[in-house]
mmCIF file of C-alpha atoms in Angstrom:
data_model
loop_
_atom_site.group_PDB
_atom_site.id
_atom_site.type_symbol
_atom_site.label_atom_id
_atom_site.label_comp_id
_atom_site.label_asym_id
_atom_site.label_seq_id
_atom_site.Cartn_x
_atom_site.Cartn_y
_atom_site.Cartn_z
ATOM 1 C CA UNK A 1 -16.767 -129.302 -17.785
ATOM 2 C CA UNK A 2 -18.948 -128.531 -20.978
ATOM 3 C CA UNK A 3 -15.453 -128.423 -22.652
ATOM 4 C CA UNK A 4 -13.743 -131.490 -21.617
ATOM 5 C CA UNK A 5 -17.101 -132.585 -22.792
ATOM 6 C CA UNK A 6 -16.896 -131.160 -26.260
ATOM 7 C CA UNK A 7 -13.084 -132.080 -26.668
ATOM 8 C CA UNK A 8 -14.380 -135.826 -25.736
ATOM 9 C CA UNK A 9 -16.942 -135.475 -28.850
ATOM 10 C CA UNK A 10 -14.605 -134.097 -31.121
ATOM 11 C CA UNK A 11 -12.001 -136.494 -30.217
ATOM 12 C CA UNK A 12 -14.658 -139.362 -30.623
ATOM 13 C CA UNK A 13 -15.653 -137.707 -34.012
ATOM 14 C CA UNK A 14 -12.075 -137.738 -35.238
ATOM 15 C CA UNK A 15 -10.605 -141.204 -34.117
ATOM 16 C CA UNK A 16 -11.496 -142.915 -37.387
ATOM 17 C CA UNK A 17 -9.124 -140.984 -39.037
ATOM 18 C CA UNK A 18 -6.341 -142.428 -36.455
ATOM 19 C CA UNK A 19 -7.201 -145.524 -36.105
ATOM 20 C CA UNK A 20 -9.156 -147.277 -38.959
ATOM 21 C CA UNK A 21 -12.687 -148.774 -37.459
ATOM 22 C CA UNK A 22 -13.828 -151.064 -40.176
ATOM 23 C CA UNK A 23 -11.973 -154.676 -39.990
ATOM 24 C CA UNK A 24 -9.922 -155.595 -43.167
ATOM 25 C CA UNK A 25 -10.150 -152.042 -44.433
ATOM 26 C CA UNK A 26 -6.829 -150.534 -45.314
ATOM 27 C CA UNK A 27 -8.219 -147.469 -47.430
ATOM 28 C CA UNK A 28 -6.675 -145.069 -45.162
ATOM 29 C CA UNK A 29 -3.463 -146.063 -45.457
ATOM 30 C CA UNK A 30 -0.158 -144.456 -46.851
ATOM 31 C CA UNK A 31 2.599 -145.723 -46.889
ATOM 32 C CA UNK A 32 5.629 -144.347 -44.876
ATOM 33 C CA UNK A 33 2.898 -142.030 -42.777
ATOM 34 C CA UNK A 34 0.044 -144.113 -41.415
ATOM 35 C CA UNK A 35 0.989 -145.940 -38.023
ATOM 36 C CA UNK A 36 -1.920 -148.975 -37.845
ATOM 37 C CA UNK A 37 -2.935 -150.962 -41.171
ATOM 38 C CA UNK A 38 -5.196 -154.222 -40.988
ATOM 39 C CA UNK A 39 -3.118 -157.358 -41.723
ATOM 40 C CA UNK A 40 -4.660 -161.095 -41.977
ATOM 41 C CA UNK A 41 -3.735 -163.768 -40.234
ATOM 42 C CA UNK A 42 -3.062 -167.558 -41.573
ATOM 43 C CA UNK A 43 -7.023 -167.990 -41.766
ATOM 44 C CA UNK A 44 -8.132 -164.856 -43.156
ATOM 45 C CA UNK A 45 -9.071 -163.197 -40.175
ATOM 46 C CA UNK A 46 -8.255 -159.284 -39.967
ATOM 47 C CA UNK A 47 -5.743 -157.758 -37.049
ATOM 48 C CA UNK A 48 -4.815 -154.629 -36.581
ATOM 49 C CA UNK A 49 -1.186 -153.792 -36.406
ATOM 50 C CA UNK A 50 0.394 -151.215 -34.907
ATOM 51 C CA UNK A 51 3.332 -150.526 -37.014
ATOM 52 C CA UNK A 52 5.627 -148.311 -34.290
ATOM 53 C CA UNK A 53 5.108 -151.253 -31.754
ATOM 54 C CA UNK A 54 8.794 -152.272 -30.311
ATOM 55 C CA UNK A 55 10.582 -155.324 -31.443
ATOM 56 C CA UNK A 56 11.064 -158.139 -29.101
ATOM 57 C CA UNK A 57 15.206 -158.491 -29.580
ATOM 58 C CA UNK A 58 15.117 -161.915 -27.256
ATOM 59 C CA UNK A 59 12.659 -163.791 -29.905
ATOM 60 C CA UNK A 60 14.518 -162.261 -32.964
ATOM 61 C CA UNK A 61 17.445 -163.394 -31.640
ATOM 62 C CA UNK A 62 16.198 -167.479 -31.667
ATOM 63 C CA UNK A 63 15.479 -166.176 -35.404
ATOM 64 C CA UNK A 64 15.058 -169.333 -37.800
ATOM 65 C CA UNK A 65 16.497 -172.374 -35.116
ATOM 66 C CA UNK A 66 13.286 -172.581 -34.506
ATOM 67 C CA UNK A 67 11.940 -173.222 -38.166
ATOM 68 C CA UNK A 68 10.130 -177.087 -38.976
ATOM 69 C CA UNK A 69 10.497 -178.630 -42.047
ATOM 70 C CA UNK A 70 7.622 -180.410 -43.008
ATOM 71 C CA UNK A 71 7.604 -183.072 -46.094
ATOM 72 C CA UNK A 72 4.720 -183.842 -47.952
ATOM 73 C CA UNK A 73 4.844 -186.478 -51.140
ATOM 74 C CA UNK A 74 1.885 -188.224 -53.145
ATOM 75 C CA UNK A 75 2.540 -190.887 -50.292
ATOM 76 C CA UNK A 76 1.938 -189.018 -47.431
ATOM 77 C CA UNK A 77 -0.045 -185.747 -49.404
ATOM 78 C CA UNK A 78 -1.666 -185.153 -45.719
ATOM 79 C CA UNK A 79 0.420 -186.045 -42.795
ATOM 80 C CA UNK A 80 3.281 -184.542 -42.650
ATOM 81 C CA UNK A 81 7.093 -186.111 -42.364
ATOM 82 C CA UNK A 82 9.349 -183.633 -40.144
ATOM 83 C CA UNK A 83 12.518 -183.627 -41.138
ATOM 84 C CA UNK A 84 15.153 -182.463 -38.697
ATOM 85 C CA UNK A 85 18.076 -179.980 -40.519
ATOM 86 C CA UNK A 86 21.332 -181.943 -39.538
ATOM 87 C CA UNK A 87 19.924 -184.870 -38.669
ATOM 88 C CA UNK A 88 20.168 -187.297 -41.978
ATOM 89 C CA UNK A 89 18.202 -190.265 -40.107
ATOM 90 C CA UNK A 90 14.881 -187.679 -40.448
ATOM 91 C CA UNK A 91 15.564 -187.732 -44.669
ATOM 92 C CA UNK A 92 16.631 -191.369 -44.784
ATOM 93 C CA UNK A 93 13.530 -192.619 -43.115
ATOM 94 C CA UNK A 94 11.272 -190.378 -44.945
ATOM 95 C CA UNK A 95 9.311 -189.964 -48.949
ATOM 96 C CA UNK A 96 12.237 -187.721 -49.600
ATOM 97 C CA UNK A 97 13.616 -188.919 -53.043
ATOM 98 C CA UNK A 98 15.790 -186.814 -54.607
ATOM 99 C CA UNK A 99 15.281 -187.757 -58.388
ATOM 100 C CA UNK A 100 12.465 -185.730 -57.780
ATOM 101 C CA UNK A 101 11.255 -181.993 -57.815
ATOM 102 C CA UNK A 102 11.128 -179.811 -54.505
ATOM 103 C CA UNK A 103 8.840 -177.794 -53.931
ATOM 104 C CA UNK A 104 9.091 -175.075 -50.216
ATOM 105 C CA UNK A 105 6.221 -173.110 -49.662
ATOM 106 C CA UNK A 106 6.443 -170.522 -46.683
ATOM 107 C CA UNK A 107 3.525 -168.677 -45.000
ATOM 108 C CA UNK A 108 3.252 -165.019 -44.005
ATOM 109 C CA UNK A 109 2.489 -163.666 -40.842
ATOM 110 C CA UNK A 110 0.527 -164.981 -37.774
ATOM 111 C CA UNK A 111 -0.034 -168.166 -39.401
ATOM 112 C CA UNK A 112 1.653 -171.540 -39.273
ATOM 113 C CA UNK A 113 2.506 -174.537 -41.076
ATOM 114 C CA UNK A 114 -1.395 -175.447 -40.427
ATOM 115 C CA UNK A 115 -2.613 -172.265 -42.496
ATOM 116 C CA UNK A 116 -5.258 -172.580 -45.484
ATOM 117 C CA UNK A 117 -2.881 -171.705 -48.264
ATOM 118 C CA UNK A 118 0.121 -174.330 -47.266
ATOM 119 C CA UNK A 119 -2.416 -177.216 -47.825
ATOM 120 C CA UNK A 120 -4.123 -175.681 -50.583
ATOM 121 C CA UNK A 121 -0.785 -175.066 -52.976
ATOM 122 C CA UNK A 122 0.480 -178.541 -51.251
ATOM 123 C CA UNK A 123 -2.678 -179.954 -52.894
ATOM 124 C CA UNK A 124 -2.298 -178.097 -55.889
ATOM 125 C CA UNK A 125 1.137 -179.286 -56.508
ATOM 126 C CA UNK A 126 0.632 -182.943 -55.736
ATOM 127 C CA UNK A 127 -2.215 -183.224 -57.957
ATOM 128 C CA UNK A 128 -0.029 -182.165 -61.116
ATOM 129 C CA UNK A 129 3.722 -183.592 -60.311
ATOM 130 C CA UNK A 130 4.987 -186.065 -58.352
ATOM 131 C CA UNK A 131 7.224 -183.783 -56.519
ATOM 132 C CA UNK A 132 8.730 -183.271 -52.189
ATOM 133 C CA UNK A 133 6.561 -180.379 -51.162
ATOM 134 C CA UNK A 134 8.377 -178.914 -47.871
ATOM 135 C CA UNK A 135 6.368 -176.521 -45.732
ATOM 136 C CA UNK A 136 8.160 -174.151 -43.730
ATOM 137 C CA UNK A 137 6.644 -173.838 -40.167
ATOM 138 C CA UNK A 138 7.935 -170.211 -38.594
ATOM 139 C CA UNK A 139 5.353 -169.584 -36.487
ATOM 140 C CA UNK A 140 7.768 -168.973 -33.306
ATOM 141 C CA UNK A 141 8.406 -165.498 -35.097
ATOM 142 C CA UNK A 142 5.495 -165.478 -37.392
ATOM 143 C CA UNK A 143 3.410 -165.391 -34.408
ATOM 144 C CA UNK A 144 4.609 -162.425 -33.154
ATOM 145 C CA UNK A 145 4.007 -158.649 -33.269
ATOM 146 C CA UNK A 146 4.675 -157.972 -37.109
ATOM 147 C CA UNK A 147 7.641 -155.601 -36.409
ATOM 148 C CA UNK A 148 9.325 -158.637 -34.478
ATOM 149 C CA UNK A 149 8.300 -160.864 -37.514
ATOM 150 C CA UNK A 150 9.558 -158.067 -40.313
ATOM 151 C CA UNK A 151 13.051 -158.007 -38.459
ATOM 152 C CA UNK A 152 13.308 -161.849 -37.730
ATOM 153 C CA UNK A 153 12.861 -162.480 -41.821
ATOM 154 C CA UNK A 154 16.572 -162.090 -42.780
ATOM 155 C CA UNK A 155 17.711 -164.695 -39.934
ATOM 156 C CA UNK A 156 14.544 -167.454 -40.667
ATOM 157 C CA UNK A 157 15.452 -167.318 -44.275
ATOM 158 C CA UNK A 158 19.278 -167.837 -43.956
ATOM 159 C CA UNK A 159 18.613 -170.765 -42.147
ATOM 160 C CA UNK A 160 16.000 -172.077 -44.461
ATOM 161 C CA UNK A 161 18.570 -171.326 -47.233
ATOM 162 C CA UNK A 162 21.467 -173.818 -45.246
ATOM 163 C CA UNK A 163 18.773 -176.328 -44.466
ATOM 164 C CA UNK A 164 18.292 -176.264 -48.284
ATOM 165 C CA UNK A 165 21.878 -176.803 -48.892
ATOM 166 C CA UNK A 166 22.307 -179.409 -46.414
ATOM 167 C CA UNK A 167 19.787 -181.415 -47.322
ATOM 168 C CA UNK A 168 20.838 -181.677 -50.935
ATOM 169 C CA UNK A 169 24.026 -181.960 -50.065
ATOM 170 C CA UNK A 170 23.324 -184.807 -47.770
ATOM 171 C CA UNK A 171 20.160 -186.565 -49.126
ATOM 172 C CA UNK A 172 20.633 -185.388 -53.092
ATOM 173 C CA UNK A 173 18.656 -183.195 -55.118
ATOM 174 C CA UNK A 174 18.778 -180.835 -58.082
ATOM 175 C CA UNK A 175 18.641 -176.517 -57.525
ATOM 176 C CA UNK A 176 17.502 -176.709 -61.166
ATOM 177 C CA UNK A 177 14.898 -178.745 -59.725
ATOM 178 C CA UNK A 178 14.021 -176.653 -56.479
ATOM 179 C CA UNK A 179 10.861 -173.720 -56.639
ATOM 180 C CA UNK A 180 10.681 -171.691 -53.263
ATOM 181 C CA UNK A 181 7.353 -169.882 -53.131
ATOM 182 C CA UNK A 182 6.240 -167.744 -50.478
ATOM 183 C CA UNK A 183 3.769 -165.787 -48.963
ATOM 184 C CA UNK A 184 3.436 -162.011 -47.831
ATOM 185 C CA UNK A 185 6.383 -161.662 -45.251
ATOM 186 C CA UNK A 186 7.096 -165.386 -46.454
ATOM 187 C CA UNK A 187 8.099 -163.615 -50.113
ATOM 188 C CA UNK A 188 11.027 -162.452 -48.039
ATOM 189 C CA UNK A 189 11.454 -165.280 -46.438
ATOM 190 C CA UNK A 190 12.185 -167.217 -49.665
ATOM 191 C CA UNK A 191 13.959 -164.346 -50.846
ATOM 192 C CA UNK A 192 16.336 -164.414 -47.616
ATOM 193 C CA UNK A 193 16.529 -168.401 -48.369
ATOM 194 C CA UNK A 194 17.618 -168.219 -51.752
ATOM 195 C CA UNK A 195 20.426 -165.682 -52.047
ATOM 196 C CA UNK A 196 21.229 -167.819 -48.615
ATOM 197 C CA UNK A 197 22.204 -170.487 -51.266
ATOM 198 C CA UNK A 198 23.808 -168.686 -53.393
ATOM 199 C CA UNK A 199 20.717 -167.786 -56.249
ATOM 200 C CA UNK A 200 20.837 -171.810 -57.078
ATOM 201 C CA UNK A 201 17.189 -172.223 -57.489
ATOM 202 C CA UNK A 202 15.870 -172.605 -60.328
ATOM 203 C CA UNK A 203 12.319 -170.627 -59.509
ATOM 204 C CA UNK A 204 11.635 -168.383 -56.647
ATOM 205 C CA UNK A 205 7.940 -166.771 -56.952
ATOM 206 C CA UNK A 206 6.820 -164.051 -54.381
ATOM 207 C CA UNK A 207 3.179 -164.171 -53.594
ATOM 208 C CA UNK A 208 2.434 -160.234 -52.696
ATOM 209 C CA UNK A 209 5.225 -160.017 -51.115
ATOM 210 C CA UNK A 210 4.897 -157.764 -48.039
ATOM 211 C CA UNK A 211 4.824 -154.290 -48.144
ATOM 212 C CA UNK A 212 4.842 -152.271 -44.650
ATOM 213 C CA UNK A 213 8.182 -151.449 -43.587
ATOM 214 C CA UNK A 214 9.405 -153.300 -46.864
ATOM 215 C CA UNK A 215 9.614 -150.328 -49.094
ATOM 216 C CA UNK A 216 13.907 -150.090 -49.594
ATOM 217 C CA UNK A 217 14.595 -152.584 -47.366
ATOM 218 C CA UNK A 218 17.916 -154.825 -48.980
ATOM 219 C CA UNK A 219 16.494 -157.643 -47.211
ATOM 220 C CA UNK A 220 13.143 -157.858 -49.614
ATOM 221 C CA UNK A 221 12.789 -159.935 -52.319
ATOM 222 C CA UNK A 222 14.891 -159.628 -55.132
ATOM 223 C CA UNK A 223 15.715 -160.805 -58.476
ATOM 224 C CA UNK A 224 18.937 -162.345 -56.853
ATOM 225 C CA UNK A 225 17.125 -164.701 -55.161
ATOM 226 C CA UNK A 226 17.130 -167.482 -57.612
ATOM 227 C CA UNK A 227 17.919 -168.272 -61.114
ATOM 228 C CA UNK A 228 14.232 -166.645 -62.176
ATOM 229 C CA UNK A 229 12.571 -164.704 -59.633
ATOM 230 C CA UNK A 230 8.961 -163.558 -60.110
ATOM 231 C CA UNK A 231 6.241 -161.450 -57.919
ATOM 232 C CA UNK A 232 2.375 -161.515 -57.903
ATOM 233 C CA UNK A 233 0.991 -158.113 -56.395
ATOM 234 C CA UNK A 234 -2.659 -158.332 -55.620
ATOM 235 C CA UNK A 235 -3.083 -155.836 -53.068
ATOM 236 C CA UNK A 236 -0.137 -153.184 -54.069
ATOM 237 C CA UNK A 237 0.543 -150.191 -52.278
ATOM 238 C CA UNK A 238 -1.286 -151.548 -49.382
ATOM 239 C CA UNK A 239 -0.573 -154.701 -47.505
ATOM 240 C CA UNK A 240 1.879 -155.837 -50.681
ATOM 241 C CA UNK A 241 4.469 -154.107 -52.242
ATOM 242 C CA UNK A 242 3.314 -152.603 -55.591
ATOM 243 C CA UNK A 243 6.580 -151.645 -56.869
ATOM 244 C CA UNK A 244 8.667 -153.850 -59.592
ATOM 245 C CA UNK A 245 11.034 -155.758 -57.236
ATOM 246 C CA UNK A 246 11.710 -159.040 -59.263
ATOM 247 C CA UNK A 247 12.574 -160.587 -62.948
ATOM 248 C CA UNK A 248 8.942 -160.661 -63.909
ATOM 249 C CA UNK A 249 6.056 -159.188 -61.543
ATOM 250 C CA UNK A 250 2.681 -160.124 -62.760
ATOM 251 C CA UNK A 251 -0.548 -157.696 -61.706
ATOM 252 C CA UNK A 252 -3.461 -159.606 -61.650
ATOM 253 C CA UNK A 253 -6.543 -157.468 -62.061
ATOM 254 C CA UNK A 254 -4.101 -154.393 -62.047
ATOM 255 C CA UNK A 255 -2.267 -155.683 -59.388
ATOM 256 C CA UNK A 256 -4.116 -153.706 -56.277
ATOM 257 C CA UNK A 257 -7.360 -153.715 -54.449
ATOM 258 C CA UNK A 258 -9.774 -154.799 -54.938
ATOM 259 C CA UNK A 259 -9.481 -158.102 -56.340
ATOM 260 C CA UNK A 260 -12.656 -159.631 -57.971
ATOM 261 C CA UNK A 261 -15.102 -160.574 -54.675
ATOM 262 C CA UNK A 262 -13.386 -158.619 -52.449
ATOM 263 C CA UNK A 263 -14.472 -155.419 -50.455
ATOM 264 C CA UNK A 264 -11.601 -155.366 -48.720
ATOM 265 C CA UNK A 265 -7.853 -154.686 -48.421
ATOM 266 C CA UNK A 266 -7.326 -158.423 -46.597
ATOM 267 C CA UNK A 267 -9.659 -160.003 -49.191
ATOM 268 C CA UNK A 268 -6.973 -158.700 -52.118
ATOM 269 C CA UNK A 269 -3.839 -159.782 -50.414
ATOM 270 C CA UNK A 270 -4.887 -163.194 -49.899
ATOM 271 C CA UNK A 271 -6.032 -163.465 -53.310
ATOM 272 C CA UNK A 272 -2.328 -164.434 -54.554
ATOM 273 C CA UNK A 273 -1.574 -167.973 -52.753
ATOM 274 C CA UNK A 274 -5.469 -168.519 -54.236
ATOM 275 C CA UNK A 275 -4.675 -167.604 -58.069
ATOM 276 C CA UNK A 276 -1.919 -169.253 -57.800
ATOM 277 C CA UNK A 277 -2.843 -172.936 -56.309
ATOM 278 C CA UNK A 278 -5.550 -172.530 -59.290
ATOM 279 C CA UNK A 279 -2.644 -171.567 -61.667
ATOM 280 C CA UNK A 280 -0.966 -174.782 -61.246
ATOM 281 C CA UNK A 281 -4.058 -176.972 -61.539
ATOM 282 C CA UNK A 282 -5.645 -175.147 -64.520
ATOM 283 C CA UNK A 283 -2.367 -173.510 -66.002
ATOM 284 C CA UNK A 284 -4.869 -171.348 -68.074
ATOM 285 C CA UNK A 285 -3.857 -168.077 -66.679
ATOM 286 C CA UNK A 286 -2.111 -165.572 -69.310
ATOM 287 C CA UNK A 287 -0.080 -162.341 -68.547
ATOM 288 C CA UNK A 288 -0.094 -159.621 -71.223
ATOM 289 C CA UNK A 289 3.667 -158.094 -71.104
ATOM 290 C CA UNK A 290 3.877 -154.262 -70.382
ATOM 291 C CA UNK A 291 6.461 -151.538 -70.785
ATOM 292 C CA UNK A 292 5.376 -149.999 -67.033
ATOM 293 C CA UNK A 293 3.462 -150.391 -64.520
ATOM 294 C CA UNK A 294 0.942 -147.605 -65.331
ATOM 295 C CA UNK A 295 -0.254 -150.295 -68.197
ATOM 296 C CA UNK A 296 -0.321 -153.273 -65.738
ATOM 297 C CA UNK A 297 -2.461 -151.418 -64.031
ATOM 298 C CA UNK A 298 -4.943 -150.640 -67.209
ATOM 299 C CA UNK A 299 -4.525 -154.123 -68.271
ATOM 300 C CA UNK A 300 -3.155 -153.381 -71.406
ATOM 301 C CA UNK A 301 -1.634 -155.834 -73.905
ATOM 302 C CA UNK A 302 1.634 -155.993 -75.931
ATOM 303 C CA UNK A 303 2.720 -159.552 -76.142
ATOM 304 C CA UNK A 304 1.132 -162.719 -74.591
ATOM 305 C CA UNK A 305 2.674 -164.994 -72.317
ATOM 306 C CA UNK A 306 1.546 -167.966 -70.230
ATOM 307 C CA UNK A 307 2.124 -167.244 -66.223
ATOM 308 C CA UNK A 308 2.640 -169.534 -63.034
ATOM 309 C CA UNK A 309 2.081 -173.589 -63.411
ATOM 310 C CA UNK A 310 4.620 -175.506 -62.601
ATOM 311 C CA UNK A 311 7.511 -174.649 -65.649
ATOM 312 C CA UNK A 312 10.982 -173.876 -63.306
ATOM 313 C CA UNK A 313 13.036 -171.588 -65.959
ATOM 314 C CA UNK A 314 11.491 -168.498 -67.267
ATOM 315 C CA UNK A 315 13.326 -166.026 -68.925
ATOM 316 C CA UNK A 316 11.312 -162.244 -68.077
ATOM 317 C CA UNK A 317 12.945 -158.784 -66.932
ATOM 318 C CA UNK A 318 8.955 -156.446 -67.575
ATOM 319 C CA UNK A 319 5.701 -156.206 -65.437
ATOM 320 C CA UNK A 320 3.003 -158.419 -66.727
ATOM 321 C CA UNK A 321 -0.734 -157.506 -66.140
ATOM 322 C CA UNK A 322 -3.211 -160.601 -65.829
ATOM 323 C CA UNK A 323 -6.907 -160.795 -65.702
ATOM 324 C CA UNK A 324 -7.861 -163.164 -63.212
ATOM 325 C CA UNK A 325 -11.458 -163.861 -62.249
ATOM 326 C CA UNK A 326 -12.502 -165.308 -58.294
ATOM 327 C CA UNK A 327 -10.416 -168.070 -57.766
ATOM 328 C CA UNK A 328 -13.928 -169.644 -56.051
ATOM 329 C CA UNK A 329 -14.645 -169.782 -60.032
ATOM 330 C CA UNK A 330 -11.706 -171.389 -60.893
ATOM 331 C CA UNK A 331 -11.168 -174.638 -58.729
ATOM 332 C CA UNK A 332 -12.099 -177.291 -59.841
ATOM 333 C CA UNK A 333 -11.899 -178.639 -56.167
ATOM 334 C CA UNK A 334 -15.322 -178.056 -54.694
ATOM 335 C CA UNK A 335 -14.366 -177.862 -50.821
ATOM 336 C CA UNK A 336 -12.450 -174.732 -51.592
ATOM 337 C CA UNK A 337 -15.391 -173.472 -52.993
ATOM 338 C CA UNK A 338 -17.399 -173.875 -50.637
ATOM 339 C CA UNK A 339 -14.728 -172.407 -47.775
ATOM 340 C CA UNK A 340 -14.321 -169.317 -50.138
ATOM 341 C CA UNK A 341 -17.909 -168.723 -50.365
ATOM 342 C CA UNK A 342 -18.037 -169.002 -46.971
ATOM 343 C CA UNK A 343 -15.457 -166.622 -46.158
ATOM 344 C CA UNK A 344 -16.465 -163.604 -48.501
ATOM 345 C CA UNK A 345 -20.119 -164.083 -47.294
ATOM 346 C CA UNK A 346 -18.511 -163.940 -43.753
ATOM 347 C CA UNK A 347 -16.230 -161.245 -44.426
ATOM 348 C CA UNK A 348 -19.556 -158.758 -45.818
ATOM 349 C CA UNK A 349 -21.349 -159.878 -43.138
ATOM 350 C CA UNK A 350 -18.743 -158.540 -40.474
ATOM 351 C CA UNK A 351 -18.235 -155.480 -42.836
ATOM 352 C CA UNK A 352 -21.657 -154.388 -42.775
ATOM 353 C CA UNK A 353 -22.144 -154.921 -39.287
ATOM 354 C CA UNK A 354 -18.931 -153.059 -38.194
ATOM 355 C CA UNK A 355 -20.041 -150.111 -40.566
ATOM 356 C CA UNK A 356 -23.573 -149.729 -38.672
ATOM 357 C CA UNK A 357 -21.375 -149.724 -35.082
ATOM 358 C CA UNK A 358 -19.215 -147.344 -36.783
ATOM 359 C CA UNK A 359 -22.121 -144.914 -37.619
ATOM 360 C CA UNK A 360 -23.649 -145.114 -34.323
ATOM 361 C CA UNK A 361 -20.743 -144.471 -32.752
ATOM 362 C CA UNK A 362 -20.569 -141.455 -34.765
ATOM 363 C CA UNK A 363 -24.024 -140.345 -34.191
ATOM 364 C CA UNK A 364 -24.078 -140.351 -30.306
ATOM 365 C CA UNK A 365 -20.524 -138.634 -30.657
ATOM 366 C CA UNK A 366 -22.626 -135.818 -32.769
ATOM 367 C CA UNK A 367 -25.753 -136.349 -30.500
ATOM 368 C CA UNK A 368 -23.365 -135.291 -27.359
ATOM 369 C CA UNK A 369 -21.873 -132.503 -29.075
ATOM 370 C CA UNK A 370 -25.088 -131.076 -30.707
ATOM 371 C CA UNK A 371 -26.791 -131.055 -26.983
ATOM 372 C CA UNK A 372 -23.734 -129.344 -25.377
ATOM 373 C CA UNK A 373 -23.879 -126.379 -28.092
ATOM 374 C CA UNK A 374 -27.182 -125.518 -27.554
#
């Protein structure tokens, strides 16, 4: 008995090391070895994943007939327009005009069309160009476990990539005119969509692109995704790849975690859709080129070049590093001020209060095992 007793301590003592107790915190993880990592959903909010967890085959299989399309112009910049892929009625009767841009942004895991950064770089674009913004809602797969939404990628973005060709082939349009961006698993997504249509847009830009179970995977992002393909790694080597992977990656703040206000893995990897919906209303960031990443990370300087706004044709084949301070500091747009404040003020909050469970966990384990000893 006083050994199953012990065992129960020591097992008590040494599940941190398993599975990690602090919300948001992925400082245990390595790649290719650890089994759970904390990933956040379309709010912020930290889950944790159990990478060996079974695909569901059935729901891969639907893959991306279940994607929605949803159009936002300056005429309707807040209700959204679906349009319907085959159905040319759904274009014809909506803002869709295709003397102008397009913009398709595409969220990440366990979020939706509804998620804080689709609205904020909708915003964002809207306020600078008079452009189509499409959203791309994939919840039906983003929503599920992430190894079902990691395999369902390649299928959800070859069928955004044909929607893409349809509707320009059927409502008009320009690919020298067309930017996919996309988010964590929806960098893939976007990557998926454009060598889908054949590397005809102009821009593709990866928002730390996702990076569990991504590592040599041909389905990832690529530079063959578009005509210029770029990647912004803000939590590399953790919940985003850190690894060179496009024309031109950028590494704000050295590219990893932590980002400026952020304790925590989560906090970092949601920093990219944020610098970048500030990038296109301030277009004041600047990248310093590097020769490797080992400088990106120092943020070291060899030649200056503006990064991100709204230009669609870059020419770049290096890593760029980028100093980027809290994007709460840099909108101009005080509501998402406030709602980042409010986050990061949540987000220590829950940290500190998880850390003091934590330790008392710890201490009765200790407690138990000191008392059986002696």
């Amino acid at each position: 008995m006083k050994f199953l007793v012990v065992l129960a301590a020591l097992v008590a003592l040494s599940a941190g090391s398993a599975i990690p107790l602090v919300p948001g915190d992925n400082s245990h993880y390595v790649e290719g070895e650890s089994r759970y990592i904390w990933m956040p959903d379309g709010d912020g909010k930290p889950h944790l994943v159990d990478l060996h967890e079974p695909a569901d085959e059935e729901a891969i299989a639907r893959n991306g007939a279940n994607n929605q399309y949803w159009l936002f112009t300056r005429q309707n910049p807040t209700n959204a327009q679906i349009l319907v892929n085959g159905n040319a009625n759904s274009v014809a009767n909506s803002n869709y005009r295709a003397n102008r841009g397009l913009k398709v942004i595409v969220h990440g895991w366990n979020s939706n069309g509804n998620s804080a950064m689709n609205p904020q770089i909708t915003s964002a674009f809207l306020a600078v160009q008079d452009v189509n913004v499409i959203v791309v809602d994939w919840r039906a797969l983003a929503n599920s476990n992430y190894i079902t939404a990691t395999n369902g990628v390649p299928g959800v973005g070859q069928f955004l990539g044909n929607f893409l060709v349809w509707l320009i082939n059927t409502a008009g349009g320009n690919w020298n005119n067309v930017h996919l961006v996309g988010f964590s698993l929806g960098a893939h997504v976007v990557g998926n969509a454009g060598r889908q249509a054949g590397g005809r847009p102009a821009r593709v830009t990866g928002l730390d692109p996702a990076g569990p179970n991504w590592g040599g995977n041909s389905n990832a992002l690529n530079g063959n995704a578009g005509q210029y393909v770029e990647a912004i790694h803000t939590d590399g080597g953790l919940l985003g790849i850190f690894d060179r992977i496009a024309n031109g990656d950028f590494y704000p703040n050295g590219g990893r975690n932590p980002q400026p206000g952020c304790w925590i893995s989560t906090c970092s990897h949601s920093r990219a859709p944020e610098l970048f919906a500030s990038s296109v209303r301030t277009n004041h960031f600047v990248g310093r080129q590097c020769t490797n990443i080992q400088q990106a990370q120092n943020v070291s300087a060899l030649a200056m070049l503006s990064i991100w706004a709204t230009e669609l044709f870059r020419s770049a084949a290096t890593e760029y590093s980028v100093y980027a301070q809290d994007p709460a500091g840099l909108s101009n747009d005080l509501a998402i001020k406030i709602i980042a404040i409010k986050k990061y003020l949540l987000q220590f909050l829950f940290f500190i209060l998880t850390l003091i469970v934590t330790l008392f966990q710890k201490y009765v384990a200790l407690f138990i095992l000191f008392q059986v000893i002696i």
